[in-house]
């Protein structure tokens, strides 16, 4: 039961070593702690065990919220609509989960009358920024406790041995399994691996590390043929033409995309990226379903989207990725970007046929009722534009001359200054 004189805090809780120590430490500091665990699709997580551990560590209670459907429909699909990718490679698997989690944490704080939220993010990473920026955007009065930036906490816990000693002292159960020599973040969208041995950018990793995908060496010799249907940029149907499986529910569709893409070794990357806090970081990611759906969506845009709309949408995509990565999901500029992207998708409806084979996503065709592609207009066998378009190839000569004017002017200037 909550004590009236004690301040109340909602702790983002995973059940792991760090957040279990933080939970007990907050209790010692005079807080009533409510643990919050978000189900965003972590692999094989025992949430009942997490709840029991939180209470045993001193939490008033542990709230577990199933956010998987919300995560897919309102966050992952939003990223896929604009083909979001950070620095040309990272599909934002961790970044896009944080606002989903933060929104629910703030909701619980309001419901429980808590003035504080707390997290176990380190002082060197992006997540501290994402959690706190999202929380403050949603509730200007909320306060955040970040123990890994607290001088007293850092002095007390200089490494894993100090954390384990604290657990022994306070009877906090510790996972008996050996600790991985890297850190893992899991959700429906991706699994990320970083830190530990991976901090050496030249160090490779073992195949056994991966959770969502197989190596191309172990992928099937037979291709998987699929159709993906989109309506206004959002995937609404996935059909496996090999075995007839059909998925239409958003969550089931995305989970099945993960399954078949992972089985065909799709979606792995190993990169060094630029964190918002100014530090370069090496991360290994597997994003099978996201890679598959993004490739399909980009292909469908090619047949449906106007050239100039596409050019502007690509700029918006870069902005979306930057804002999402840096923690500005609930910022007004992100509202502008997301609404603009939604408008750009109004004609992106159709079906893309794909072949999945040993790490490759191969397009085998696409159709759309809103196609801007016209076979007669594009044909090399028809001189003009066919019956529907008045296109005269000789007009291209004037088009080229007009577009070359500035090039000629610039060339003349260069020739003059080089004399």
mmCIF file of C-alpha atoms in Angstrom:
data_model
loop_
_atom_site.group_PDB
_atom_site.id
_atom_site.type_symbol
_atom_site.label_atom_id
_atom_site.label_comp_id
_atom_site.label_asym_id
_atom_site.label_seq_id
_atom_site.Cartn_x
_atom_site.Cartn_y
_atom_site.Cartn_z
ATOM 1 C CA UNK A 1 0.000 0.000 0.000
ATOM 2 C CA UNK A 2 1.220 3.486 -0.885
ATOM 3 C CA UNK A 3 2.319 5.716 2.004
ATOM 4 C CA UNK A 4 0.780 9.236 1.753
ATOM 5 C CA UNK A 5 4.000 10.945 2.840
ATOM 6 C CA UNK A 6 6.129 9.189 0.238
ATOM 7 C CA UNK A 7 6.497 10.460 -3.320
ATOM 8 C CA UNK A 8 5.441 7.992 -5.983
ATOM 9 C CA UNK A 9 7.529 7.025 -9.025
ATOM 10 C CA UNK A 10 6.800 4.893 -12.090
ATOM 11 C CA UNK A 11 9.914 2.889 -12.988
ATOM 12 C CA UNK A 12 10.427 1.502 -16.498
ATOM 13 C CA UNK A 13 11.271 -2.037 -15.395
ATOM 14 C CA UNK A 14 12.687 -4.965 -17.338
ATOM 15 C CA UNK A 15 13.367 -7.450 -14.553
ATOM 16 C CA UNK A 16 17.082 -7.331 -15.323
ATOM 17 C CA UNK A 17 19.982 -6.606 -13.013
ATOM 18 C CA UNK A 18 20.152 -2.821 -13.454
ATOM 19 C CA UNK A 19 16.464 -1.992 -13.064
ATOM 20 C CA UNK A 20 16.058 -4.418 -10.158
ATOM 21 C CA UNK A 21 18.871 -2.653 -8.297
ATOM 22 C CA UNK A 22 17.379 0.727 -9.230
ATOM 23 C CA UNK A 23 13.971 -0.362 -7.912
ATOM 24 C CA UNK A 24 15.387 -1.294 -4.492
ATOM 25 C CA UNK A 25 17.575 1.828 -4.418
ATOM 26 C CA UNK A 26 14.545 4.052 -5.078
ATOM 27 C CA UNK A 27 12.714 2.341 -2.224
ATOM 28 C CA UNK A 28 15.678 3.057 0.056
ATOM 29 C CA UNK A 29 15.573 6.683 -1.034
ATOM 30 C CA UNK A 30 12.024 6.996 0.248
ATOM 31 C CA UNK A 31 9.938 6.467 -2.882
ATOM 32 C CA UNK A 32 6.865 4.333 -3.366
ATOM 33 C CA UNK A 33 7.731 2.507 -6.582
ATOM 34 C CA UNK A 34 5.330 1.171 -9.188
ATOM 35 C CA UNK A 35 7.169 -0.924 -11.753
ATOM 36 C CA UNK A 36 6.024 -0.710 -15.349
ATOM 37 C CA UNK A 37 6.930 -3.305 -17.949
ATOM 38 C CA UNK A 38 5.924 -2.765 -21.591
ATOM 39 C CA UNK A 39 5.235 -5.804 -23.742
ATOM 40 C CA UNK A 40 6.473 -4.660 -27.145
ATOM 41 C CA UNK A 41 7.220 -8.159 -28.351
ATOM 42 C CA UNK A 42 10.290 -9.215 -26.386
ATOM 43 C CA UNK A 43 11.170 -12.792 -27.286
ATOM 44 C CA UNK A 44 10.021 -15.463 -24.790
ATOM 45 C CA UNK A 45 9.637 -13.005 -21.908
ATOM 46 C CA UNK A 46 7.963 -14.399 -18.765
ATOM 47 C CA UNK A 47 5.998 -11.366 -17.620
ATOM 48 C CA UNK A 48 4.524 -13.142 -14.589
ATOM 49 C CA UNK A 49 8.056 -13.786 -13.350
ATOM 50 C CA UNK A 50 8.944 -10.133 -14.008
ATOM 51 C CA UNK A 51 5.930 -8.989 -11.966
ATOM 52 C CA UNK A 52 6.801 -11.302 -9.080
ATOM 53 C CA UNK A 53 10.428 -10.123 -9.060
ATOM 54 C CA UNK A 54 9.409 -6.455 -9.033
ATOM 55 C CA UNK A 55 7.181 -6.961 -5.997
ATOM 56 C CA UNK A 56 9.883 -8.991 -4.238
ATOM 57 C CA UNK A 57 12.284 -6.070 -4.784
ATOM 58 C CA UNK A 58 9.904 -3.690 -3.039
ATOM 59 C CA UNK A 59 7.524 -2.406 -5.716
ATOM 60 C CA UNK A 60 3.960 -1.643 -4.656
ATOM 61 C CA UNK A 61 2.933 -3.475 -7.804
ATOM 62 C CA UNK A 62 4.096 -4.148 -11.342
ATOM 63 C CA UNK A 63 1.961 -3.083 -14.285
ATOM 64 C CA UNK A 64 2.513 -5.021 -17.521
ATOM 65 C CA UNK A 65 0.844 -3.526 -20.594
ATOM 66 C CA UNK A 66 0.543 -5.359 -23.893
ATOM 67 C CA UNK A 67 1.495 -2.624 -26.368
ATOM 68 C CA UNK A 68 2.224 -4.883 -29.342
ATOM 69 C CA UNK A 69 -0.761 -3.937 -31.500
ATOM 70 C CA UNK A 70 -0.349 -0.235 -30.675
ATOM 71 C CA UNK A 71 3.369 -0.487 -31.438
ATOM 72 C CA UNK A 72 2.749 -2.019 -34.857
ATOM 73 C CA UNK A 73 -0.164 0.146 -35.988
ATOM 74 C CA UNK A 74 0.829 3.555 -34.611
ATOM 75 C CA UNK A 75 4.610 3.462 -34.604
ATOM 76 C CA UNK A 76 6.138 0.754 -36.839
ATOM 77 C CA UNK A 77 3.677 1.342 -39.697
ATOM 78 C CA UNK A 78 4.209 5.099 -39.354
ATOM 79 C CA UNK A 79 7.932 4.539 -39.928
ATOM 80 C CA UNK A 80 7.299 2.176 -42.838
ATOM 81 C CA UNK A 81 4.943 4.656 -44.547
ATOM 82 C CA UNK A 82 7.854 7.028 -45.049
ATOM 83 C CA UNK A 83 10.563 4.367 -45.558
ATOM 84 C CA UNK A 84 12.322 5.814 -42.512
ATOM 85 C CA UNK A 85 15.996 4.937 -42.198
ATOM 86 C CA UNK A 86 18.664 6.655 -40.085
ATOM 87 C CA UNK A 87 21.973 7.473 -41.771
ATOM 88 C CA UNK A 88 20.978 5.313 -44.713
ATOM 89 C CA UNK A 89 21.125 2.029 -42.801
ATOM 90 C CA UNK A 90 19.342 1.827 -39.431
ATOM 91 C CA UNK A 91 15.590 1.123 -39.470
ATOM 92 C CA UNK A 92 15.032 2.694 -36.017
ATOM 93 C CA UNK A 93 13.957 -0.471 -34.208
ATOM 94 C CA UNK A 94 14.804 0.812 -30.726
ATOM 95 C CA UNK A 95 14.091 4.478 -31.467
ATOM 96 C CA UNK A 96 10.512 3.927 -32.604
ATOM 97 C CA UNK A 97 9.656 1.799 -29.554
ATOM 98 C CA UNK A 98 10.582 4.458 -27.000
ATOM 99 C CA UNK A 99 7.684 6.890 -27.624
ATOM 100 C CA UNK A 100 5.238 3.983 -27.489
ATOM 101 C CA UNK A 101 6.622 2.939 -24.097
ATOM 102 C CA UNK A 102 6.909 6.527 -22.813
ATOM 103 C CA UNK A 103 3.303 7.346 -23.651
ATOM 104 C CA UNK A 104 2.036 4.408 -21.614
ATOM 105 C CA UNK A 105 4.391 5.196 -18.720
ATOM 106 C CA UNK A 106 3.082 8.766 -18.544
ATOM 107 C CA UNK A 107 -0.503 7.495 -18.723
ATOM 108 C CA UNK A 108 0.138 5.207 -15.761
ATOM 109 C CA UNK A 109 1.810 8.039 -13.849
ATOM 110 C CA UNK A 110 -1.301 10.198 -14.277
ATOM 111 C CA UNK A 111 -3.584 7.323 -13.314
ATOM 112 C CA UNK A 112 -1.539 6.543 -10.182
ATOM 113 C CA UNK A 113 -0.940 10.161 -9.199
ATOM 114 C CA UNK A 114 2.832 9.812 -9.559
ATOM 115 C CA UNK A 115 4.981 12.927 -9.891
ATOM 116 C CA UNK A 116 8.033 11.023 -11.108
ATOM 117 C CA UNK A 117 9.062 8.539 -13.759
ATOM 118 C CA UNK A 118 12.401 6.707 -13.699
ATOM 119 C CA UNK A 119 14.471 4.675 -16.133
ATOM 120 C CA UNK A 120 17.687 2.674 -16.262
ATOM 121 C CA UNK A 121 19.176 4.239 -19.389
ATOM 122 C CA UNK A 122 22.854 5.125 -19.223
ATOM 123 C CA UNK A 123 24.256 8.639 -19.362
ATOM 124 C CA UNK A 124 26.019 7.956 -22.658
ATOM 125 C CA UNK A 125 23.145 6.646 -24.764
ATOM 126 C CA UNK A 126 20.201 7.896 -26.769
ATOM 127 C CA UNK A 127 17.474 6.289 -24.663
ATOM 128 C CA UNK A 128 17.821 8.746 -21.766
ATOM 129 C CA UNK A 129 17.041 11.542 -24.237
ATOM 130 C CA UNK A 130 14.164 9.680 -25.887
ATOM 131 C CA UNK A 131 12.402 8.665 -22.670
ATOM 132 C CA UNK A 132 12.715 12.085 -21.064
ATOM 133 C CA UNK A 133 11.899 14.201 -24.120
ATOM 134 C CA UNK A 134 8.799 12.111 -24.791
ATOM 135 C CA UNK A 135 7.692 12.226 -21.157
ATOM 136 C CA UNK A 136 8.084 16.000 -20.922
ATOM 137 C CA UNK A 137 6.283 16.520 -24.226
ATOM 138 C CA UNK A 138 3.330 14.511 -22.883
ATOM 139 C CA UNK A 139 3.295 15.993 -19.367
ATOM 140 C CA UNK A 140 5.178 19.229 -18.737
ATOM 141 C CA UNK A 141 5.015 18.714 -14.951
ATOM 142 C CA UNK A 142 6.458 15.198 -14.849
ATOM 143 C CA UNK A 143 9.897 14.798 -13.245
ATOM 144 C CA UNK A 144 12.448 12.162 -14.221
ATOM 145 C CA UNK A 145 14.853 10.199 -12.038
ATOM 146 C CA UNK A 146 17.850 8.871 -13.974
ATOM 147 C CA UNK A 147 20.046 6.933 -11.512
ATOM 148 C CA UNK A 148 22.863 6.386 -13.997
ATOM 149 C CA UNK A 149 23.335 10.180 -13.973
ATOM 150 C CA UNK A 150 23.086 10.455 -10.184
ATOM 151 C CA UNK A 151 26.486 11.026 -8.540
ATOM 152 C CA UNK A 152 25.633 9.009 -5.427
ATOM 153 C CA UNK A 153 24.316 6.062 -7.431
ATOM 154 C CA UNK A 154 27.328 6.062 -9.758
ATOM 155 C CA UNK A 155 29.699 6.198 -6.769
ATOM 156 C CA UNK A 156 27.952 3.202 -5.206
ATOM 157 C CA UNK A 157 27.792 1.105 -8.381
ATOM 158 C CA UNK A 158 30.991 1.314 -10.371
ATOM 159 C CA UNK A 159 30.494 -1.968 -12.186
ATOM 160 C CA UNK A 160 28.646 -5.256 -12.389
ATOM 161 C CA UNK A 161 30.355 -6.630 -9.272
ATOM 162 C CA UNK A 162 28.907 -3.791 -7.155
ATOM 163 C CA UNK A 163 25.431 -4.436 -8.562
ATOM 164 C CA UNK A 164 25.700 -8.158 -7.767
ATOM 165 C CA UNK A 165 26.955 -7.462 -4.258
ATOM 166 C CA UNK A 166 23.943 -5.184 -3.669
ATOM 167 C CA UNK A 167 21.630 -7.959 -4.888
ATOM 168 C CA UNK A 168 23.224 -10.427 -2.464
ATOM 169 C CA UNK A 169 22.864 -7.975 0.422
ATOM 170 C CA UNK A 170 19.173 -7.314 -0.281
ATOM 171 C CA UNK A 171 18.138 -10.776 -1.434
ATOM 172 C CA UNK A 172 17.408 -9.713 -5.007
ATOM 173 C CA UNK A 173 17.317 -12.808 -7.253
ATOM 174 C CA UNK A 174 19.874 -12.796 -10.059
ATOM 175 C CA UNK A 175 19.564 -14.721 -13.310
ATOM 176 C CA UNK A 176 21.796 -17.773 -13.013
ATOM 177 C CA UNK A 177 22.508 -17.844 -16.735
ATOM 178 C CA UNK A 178 25.898 -16.460 -17.781
ATOM 179 C CA UNK A 179 25.757 -12.830 -18.886
ATOM 180 C CA UNK A 180 26.158 -12.237 -22.613
ATOM 181 C CA UNK A 181 29.295 -10.372 -23.619
ATOM 182 C CA UNK A 182 27.071 -7.743 -25.276
ATOM 183 C CA UNK A 183 23.796 -5.984 -24.447
ATOM 184 C CA UNK A 184 20.506 -6.846 -26.133
ATOM 185 C CA UNK A 185 17.369 -4.792 -26.804
ATOM 186 C CA UNK A 186 14.371 -6.715 -28.124
ATOM 187 C CA UNK A 187 10.990 -5.839 -29.548
ATOM 188 C CA UNK A 188 8.710 -6.812 -32.414
ATOM 189 C CA UNK A 189 10.509 -4.558 -34.860
ATOM 190 C CA UNK A 190 14.066 -5.697 -34.235
ATOM 191 C CA UNK A 191 16.740 -7.073 -31.960
ATOM 192 C CA UNK A 192 19.849 -4.972 -31.343
ATOM 193 C CA UNK A 193 23.228 -6.025 -30.008
ATOM 194 C CA UNK A 194 25.840 -3.574 -28.750
ATOM 195 C CA UNK A 195 28.418 -2.856 -26.039
ATOM 196 C CA UNK A 196 30.717 -5.438 -24.489
ATOM 197 C CA UNK A 197 32.812 -7.271 -27.068
ATOM 198 C CA UNK A 198 31.038 -5.333 -29.850
ATOM 199 C CA UNK A 199 32.577 -2.062 -28.674
ATOM 200 C CA UNK A 200 35.633 -3.126 -30.674
ATOM 201 C CA UNK A 201 34.472 -2.081 -34.143
ATOM 202 C CA UNK A 202 36.800 -4.663 -35.719
ATOM 203 C CA UNK A 203 35.525 -7.557 -33.590
ATOM 204 C CA UNK A 204 33.149 -10.005 -35.247
ATOM 205 C CA UNK A 205 30.356 -11.936 -33.517
ATOM 206 C CA UNK A 206 29.145 -15.488 -33.242
ATOM 207 C CA UNK A 207 26.251 -16.734 -35.346
ATOM 208 C CA UNK A 208 24.539 -17.997 -32.186
ATOM 209 C CA UNK A 209 23.973 -14.370 -31.122
ATOM 210 C CA UNK A 210 21.028 -13.818 -33.458
ATOM 211 C CA UNK A 211 17.428 -14.386 -32.344
ATOM 212 C CA UNK A 212 15.178 -13.411 -35.276
ATOM 213 C CA UNK A 213 16.986 -14.615 -38.383
ATOM 214 C CA UNK A 214 19.140 -17.393 -39.759
ATOM 215 C CA UNK A 215 22.410 -17.041 -41.637
ATOM 216 C CA UNK A 216 22.157 -17.017 -45.450
ATOM 217 C CA UNK A 217 24.187 -20.235 -45.287
ATOM 218 C CA UNK A 218 21.366 -21.883 -43.350
ATOM 219 C CA UNK A 219 18.438 -20.399 -45.280
ATOM 220 C CA UNK A 220 16.287 -22.707 -47.453
ATOM 221 C CA UNK A 221 17.354 -23.597 -50.975
ATOM 222 C CA UNK A 222 13.784 -22.967 -52.141
ATOM 223 C CA UNK A 223 12.536 -19.395 -52.514
ATOM 224 C CA UNK A 224 9.503 -18.109 -50.628
ATOM 225 C CA UNK A 225 7.077 -16.320 -52.962
ATOM 226 C CA UNK A 226 4.749 -13.770 -51.387
ATOM 227 C CA UNK A 227 2.312 -10.963 -52.198
ATOM 228 C CA UNK A 228 1.978 -7.893 -49.971
ATOM 229 C CA UNK A 229 -1.038 -5.615 -50.390
ATOM 230 C CA UNK A 230 -0.941 -1.983 -49.262
ATOM 231 C CA UNK A 231 -3.731 0.557 -48.833
ATOM 232 C CA UNK A 232 -2.607 4.191 -48.549
ATOM 233 C CA UNK A 233 0.921 3.092 -47.732
ATOM 234 C CA UNK A 234 -0.030 0.652 -44.974
ATOM 235 C CA UNK A 235 0.333 -3.142 -45.371
ATOM 236 C CA UNK A 236 -3.076 -4.795 -45.065
ATOM 237 C CA UNK A 237 -2.537 -8.311 -46.405
ATOM 238 C CA UNK A 238 0.381 -10.728 -46.700
ATOM 239 C CA UNK A 239 -0.028 -13.915 -48.738
ATOM 240 C CA UNK A 240 2.485 -16.756 -48.814
ATOM 241 C CA UNK A 241 2.041 -18.248 -52.275
ATOM 242 C CA UNK A 242 4.059 -21.331 -51.349
ATOM 243 C CA UNK A 243 1.688 -22.627 -48.691
ATOM 244 C CA UNK A 244 -1.390 -20.374 -48.953
ATOM 245 C CA UNK A 245 -0.972 -18.636 -45.567
ATOM 246 C CA UNK A 246 -2.795 -15.281 -45.444
ATOM 247 C CA UNK A 247 -2.461 -12.628 -42.732
ATOM 248 C CA UNK A 248 -4.578 -9.464 -42.519
ATOM 249 C CA UNK A 249 -4.576 -8.464 -38.837
ATOM 250 C CA UNK A 250 -1.827 -5.820 -38.451
ATOM 251 C CA UNK A 251 -0.062 -7.501 -35.530
ATOM 252 C CA UNK A 252 -0.317 -10.992 -37.022
ATOM 253 C CA UNK A 253 0.789 -9.690 -40.419
ATOM 254 C CA UNK A 254 3.889 -8.082 -38.955
ATOM 255 C CA UNK A 255 4.786 -11.089 -36.834
ATOM 256 C CA UNK A 256 4.429 -13.347 -39.873
ATOM 257 C CA UNK A 257 6.588 -10.971 -41.927
ATOM 258 C CA UNK A 258 9.238 -11.383 -39.228
ATOM 259 C CA UNK A 259 8.882 -15.141 -39.376
ATOM 260 C CA UNK A 260 9.233 -15.621 -43.139
ATOM 261 C CA UNK A 261 11.851 -12.900 -43.608
ATOM 262 C CA UNK A 262 13.932 -14.229 -40.711
ATOM 263 C CA UNK A 263 13.697 -17.767 -42.084
ATOM 264 C CA UNK A 264 15.152 -16.436 -45.345
ATOM 265 C CA UNK A 265 18.050 -14.583 -43.670
ATOM 266 C CA UNK A 266 16.703 -11.090 -44.385
ATOM 267 C CA UNK A 267 17.382 -7.942 -42.366
ATOM 268 C CA UNK A 268 20.810 -8.123 -40.700
ATOM 269 C CA UNK A 269 23.205 -5.175 -40.544
ATOM 270 C CA UNK A 270 26.388 -4.294 -38.638
ATOM 271 C CA UNK A 271 26.982 -0.519 -38.488
ATOM 272 C CA UNK A 272 28.661 2.345 -36.669
ATOM 273 C CA UNK A 273 26.151 5.160 -36.136
ATOM 274 C CA UNK A 274 26.170 8.661 -34.672
ATOM 275 C CA UNK A 275 24.298 8.980 -31.395
ATOM 276 C CA UNK A 276 22.447 12.218 -30.670
ATOM 277 C CA UNK A 277 24.691 12.832 -27.654
ATOM 278 C CA UNK A 278 27.726 13.067 -29.955
ATOM 279 C CA UNK A 279 29.216 9.587 -29.496
ATOM 280 C CA UNK A 280 29.741 7.063 -32.268
ATOM 281 C CA UNK A 281 28.316 3.643 -31.470
ATOM 282 C CA UNK A 282 28.618 0.225 -33.078
ATOM 283 C CA UNK A 283 25.405 -1.769 -33.316
ATOM 284 C CA UNK A 284 24.410 -5.082 -34.876
ATOM 285 C CA UNK A 285 20.733 -5.236 -35.791
ATOM 286 C CA UNK A 286 18.284 -7.739 -37.223
ATOM 287 C CA UNK A 287 15.033 -6.311 -38.586
ATOM 288 C CA UNK A 288 13.570 -9.039 -40.820
ATOM 289 C CA UNK A 289 9.913 -8.067 -41.186
ATOM 290 C CA UNK A 290 10.664 -4.351 -41.275
ATOM 291 C CA UNK A 291 13.223 -4.808 -44.055
ATOM 292 C CA UNK A 292 10.788 -6.896 -46.087
ATOM 293 C CA UNK A 293 7.849 -4.497 -45.756
ATOM 294 C CA UNK A 294 9.985 -1.411 -46.386
ATOM 295 C CA UNK A 295 11.380 -2.880 -49.608
ATOM 296 C CA UNK A 296 7.874 -3.738 -50.793
ATOM 297 C CA UNK A 297 6.531 -0.299 -49.901
ATOM 298 C CA UNK A 298 9.344 1.503 -51.714
ATOM 299 C CA UNK A 299 8.677 -0.529 -54.826
ATOM 300 C CA UNK A 300 4.959 0.251 -54.790
ATOM 301 C CA UNK A 301 5.693 3.967 -54.408
ATOM 302 C CA UNK A 302 7.660 3.739 -57.650
ATOM 303 C CA UNK A 303 4.519 2.968 -59.619
ATOM 304 C CA UNK A 304 2.044 5.134 -57.655
ATOM 305 C CA UNK A 305 3.814 8.281 -56.515
ATOM 306 C CA UNK A 306 4.415 11.451 -58.527
ATOM 307 C CA UNK A 307 8.081 12.282 -59.074
ATOM 308 C CA UNK A 308 8.043 15.628 -57.247
ATOM 309 C CA UNK A 309 5.943 14.280 -54.389
ATOM 310 C CA UNK A 310 8.496 11.491 -54.090
ATOM 311 C CA UNK A 311 11.370 13.979 -53.945
ATOM 312 C CA UNK A 312 9.733 15.939 -51.134
ATOM 313 C CA UNK A 313 8.642 12.754 -49.331
ATOM 314 C CA UNK A 314 12.246 11.531 -49.316
ATOM 315 C CA UNK A 315 13.253 14.727 -47.534
ATOM 316 C CA UNK A 316 10.399 14.201 -45.075
ATOM 317 C CA UNK A 317 11.594 10.614 -44.539
ATOM 318 C CA UNK A 318 15.038 11.855 -43.542
ATOM 319 C CA UNK A 319 13.463 14.336 -41.128
ATOM 320 C CA UNK A 320 11.224 11.621 -39.670
ATOM 321 C CA UNK A 321 14.251 9.369 -39.075
ATOM 322 C CA UNK A 322 16.267 12.170 -37.470
ATOM 323 C CA UNK A 323 13.423 13.293 -35.208
ATOM 324 C CA UNK A 324 12.527 9.746 -34.192
ATOM 325 C CA UNK A 325 16.144 8.797 -33.499
ATOM 326 C CA UNK A 326 16.731 11.928 -31.425
ATOM 327 C CA UNK A 327 13.593 11.581 -29.298
ATOM 328 C CA UNK A 328 11.295 14.196 -30.836
ATOM 329 C CA UNK A 329 8.339 11.912 -31.646
ATOM 330 C CA UNK A 330 5.823 14.150 -29.863
ATOM 331 C CA UNK A 331 7.273 17.431 -31.159
ATOM 332 C CA UNK A 332 5.204 19.770 -33.384
ATOM 333 C CA UNK A 333 7.642 19.372 -36.271
ATOM 334 C CA UNK A 334 7.101 15.594 -36.123
ATOM 335 C CA UNK A 335 3.339 16.187 -36.345
ATOM 336 C CA UNK A 336 3.973 18.204 -39.502
ATOM 337 C CA UNK A 337 6.155 15.488 -41.009
ATOM 338 C CA UNK A 338 3.786 12.650 -40.165
ATOM 339 C CA UNK A 339 0.741 14.445 -41.528
ATOM 340 C CA UNK A 340 2.618 15.327 -44.709
ATOM 341 C CA UNK A 341 3.730 11.730 -45.152
ATOM 342 C CA UNK A 342 0.160 10.498 -44.661
ATOM 343 C CA UNK A 343 -0.996 12.879 -47.400
ATOM 344 C CA UNK A 344 1.744 11.600 -49.715
ATOM 345 C CA UNK A 345 0.460 8.036 -49.268
ATOM 346 C CA UNK A 346 -3.108 8.622 -50.422
ATOM 347 C CA UNK A 347 -2.497 6.860 -53.771
ATOM 348 C CA UNK A 348 0.000 4.234 -52.563
ATOM 349 C CA UNK A 349 -2.362 1.295 -52.916
ATOM 350 C CA UNK A 350 -1.623 -1.972 -54.670
ATOM 351 C CA UNK A 351 0.111 -5.347 -54.509
ATOM 352 C CA UNK A 352 3.815 -6.150 -54.689
ATOM 353 C CA UNK A 353 4.995 -9.678 -55.538
ATOM 354 C CA UNK A 354 8.303 -10.691 -53.974
ATOM 355 C CA UNK A 355 10.726 -13.585 -53.895
ATOM 356 C CA UNK A 356 12.657 -14.161 -50.662
ATOM 357 C CA UNK A 357 15.901 -16.052 -51.056
ATOM 358 C CA UNK A 358 19.012 -16.282 -48.870
ATOM 359 C CA UNK A 359 19.034 -12.711 -47.598
ATOM 360 C CA UNK A 360 17.570 -11.152 -50.743
ATOM 361 C CA UNK A 361 14.206 -9.475 -51.296
ATOM 362 C CA UNK A 362 13.589 -9.699 -55.056
ATOM 363 C CA UNK A 363 10.655 -7.889 -56.647
ATOM 364 C CA UNK A 364 8.771 -10.035 -59.174
ATOM 365 C CA UNK A 365 6.091 -7.511 -60.117
ATOM 366 C CA UNK A 366 3.667 -4.908 -58.873
ATOM 367 C CA UNK A 367 0.128 -3.715 -59.657
ATOM 368 C CA UNK A 368 -1.923 -0.726 -58.539
ATOM 369 C CA UNK A 369 -5.319 0.802 -59.383
ATOM 370 C CA UNK A 370 -3.580 4.185 -58.945
ATOM 371 C CA UNK A 371 -0.563 3.485 -61.135
ATOM 372 C CA UNK A 372 1.045 6.479 -62.822
ATOM 373 C CA UNK A 373 3.078 4.099 -64.946
ATOM 374 C CA UNK A 374 1.762 3.827 -68.518
ATOM 375 C CA UNK A 375 3.196 1.050 -70.723
ATOM 376 C CA UNK A 376 2.435 2.896 -73.980
ATOM 377 C CA UNK A 377 4.041 6.100 -72.763
ATOM 378 C CA UNK A 378 7.159 4.215 -71.613
ATOM 379 C CA UNK A 379 7.376 1.884 -74.613
ATOM 380 C CA UNK A 380 10.332 2.084 -77.002
ATOM 381 C CA UNK A 381 8.142 0.469 -79.662
ATOM 382 C CA UNK A 382 5.560 3.279 -79.734
ATOM 383 C CA UNK A 383 6.797 6.594 -81.126
ATOM 384 C CA UNK A 384 4.443 8.882 -79.208
ATOM 385 C CA UNK A 385 2.470 8.339 -76.038
ATOM 386 C CA UNK A 386 -0.165 5.989 -77.383
ATOM 387 C CA UNK A 387 -3.848 6.819 -77.616
ATOM 388 C CA UNK A 388 -4.058 8.518 -74.230
ATOM 389 C CA UNK A 389 -1.064 10.868 -74.275
ATOM 390 C CA UNK A 390 0.127 13.554 -76.665
ATOM 391 C CA UNK A 391 3.879 13.016 -76.416
ATOM 392 C CA UNK A 392 6.191 14.115 -79.219
ATOM 393 C CA UNK A 393 9.829 12.958 -78.825
ATOM 394 C CA UNK A 394 11.055 15.931 -80.860
ATOM 395 C CA UNK A 395 9.923 18.221 -77.986
ATOM 396 C CA UNK A 396 12.803 16.799 -75.965
ATOM 397 C CA UNK A 397 15.292 18.926 -77.954
ATOM 398 C CA UNK A 398 13.863 22.174 -76.575
ATOM 399 C CA UNK A 399 13.557 20.658 -73.107
ATOM 400 C CA UNK A 400 17.251 19.807 -73.152
ATOM 401 C CA UNK A 401 18.279 23.250 -74.458
ATOM 402 C CA UNK A 402 16.338 25.098 -71.755
ATOM 403 C CA UNK A 403 17.755 22.909 -68.984
ATOM 404 C CA UNK A 404 21.267 23.349 -70.345
ATOM 405 C CA UNK A 405 21.196 27.177 -70.235
ATOM 406 C CA UNK A 406 22.527 27.445 -66.679
ATOM 407 C CA UNK A 407 25.122 24.759 -67.379
ATOM 408 C CA UNK A 408 26.431 26.704 -70.368
ATOM 409 C CA UNK A 409 26.450 29.906 -68.314
ATOM 410 C CA UNK A 410 28.439 28.241 -65.544
ATOM 411 C CA UNK A 411 30.860 26.669 -68.027
ATOM 412 C CA UNK A 412 31.456 30.088 -69.637
ATOM 413 C CA UNK A 413 32.226 31.604 -66.233
ATOM 414 C CA UNK A 414 34.679 28.852 -65.390
ATOM 415 C CA UNK A 415 36.407 29.239 -68.741
ATOM 416 C CA UNK A 416 36.675 33.002 -68.202
ATOM 417 C CA UNK A 417 38.114 32.765 -64.672
ATOM 418 C CA UNK A 418 40.626 30.084 -65.687
ATOM 419 C CA UNK A 419 42.131 32.231 -68.487
#
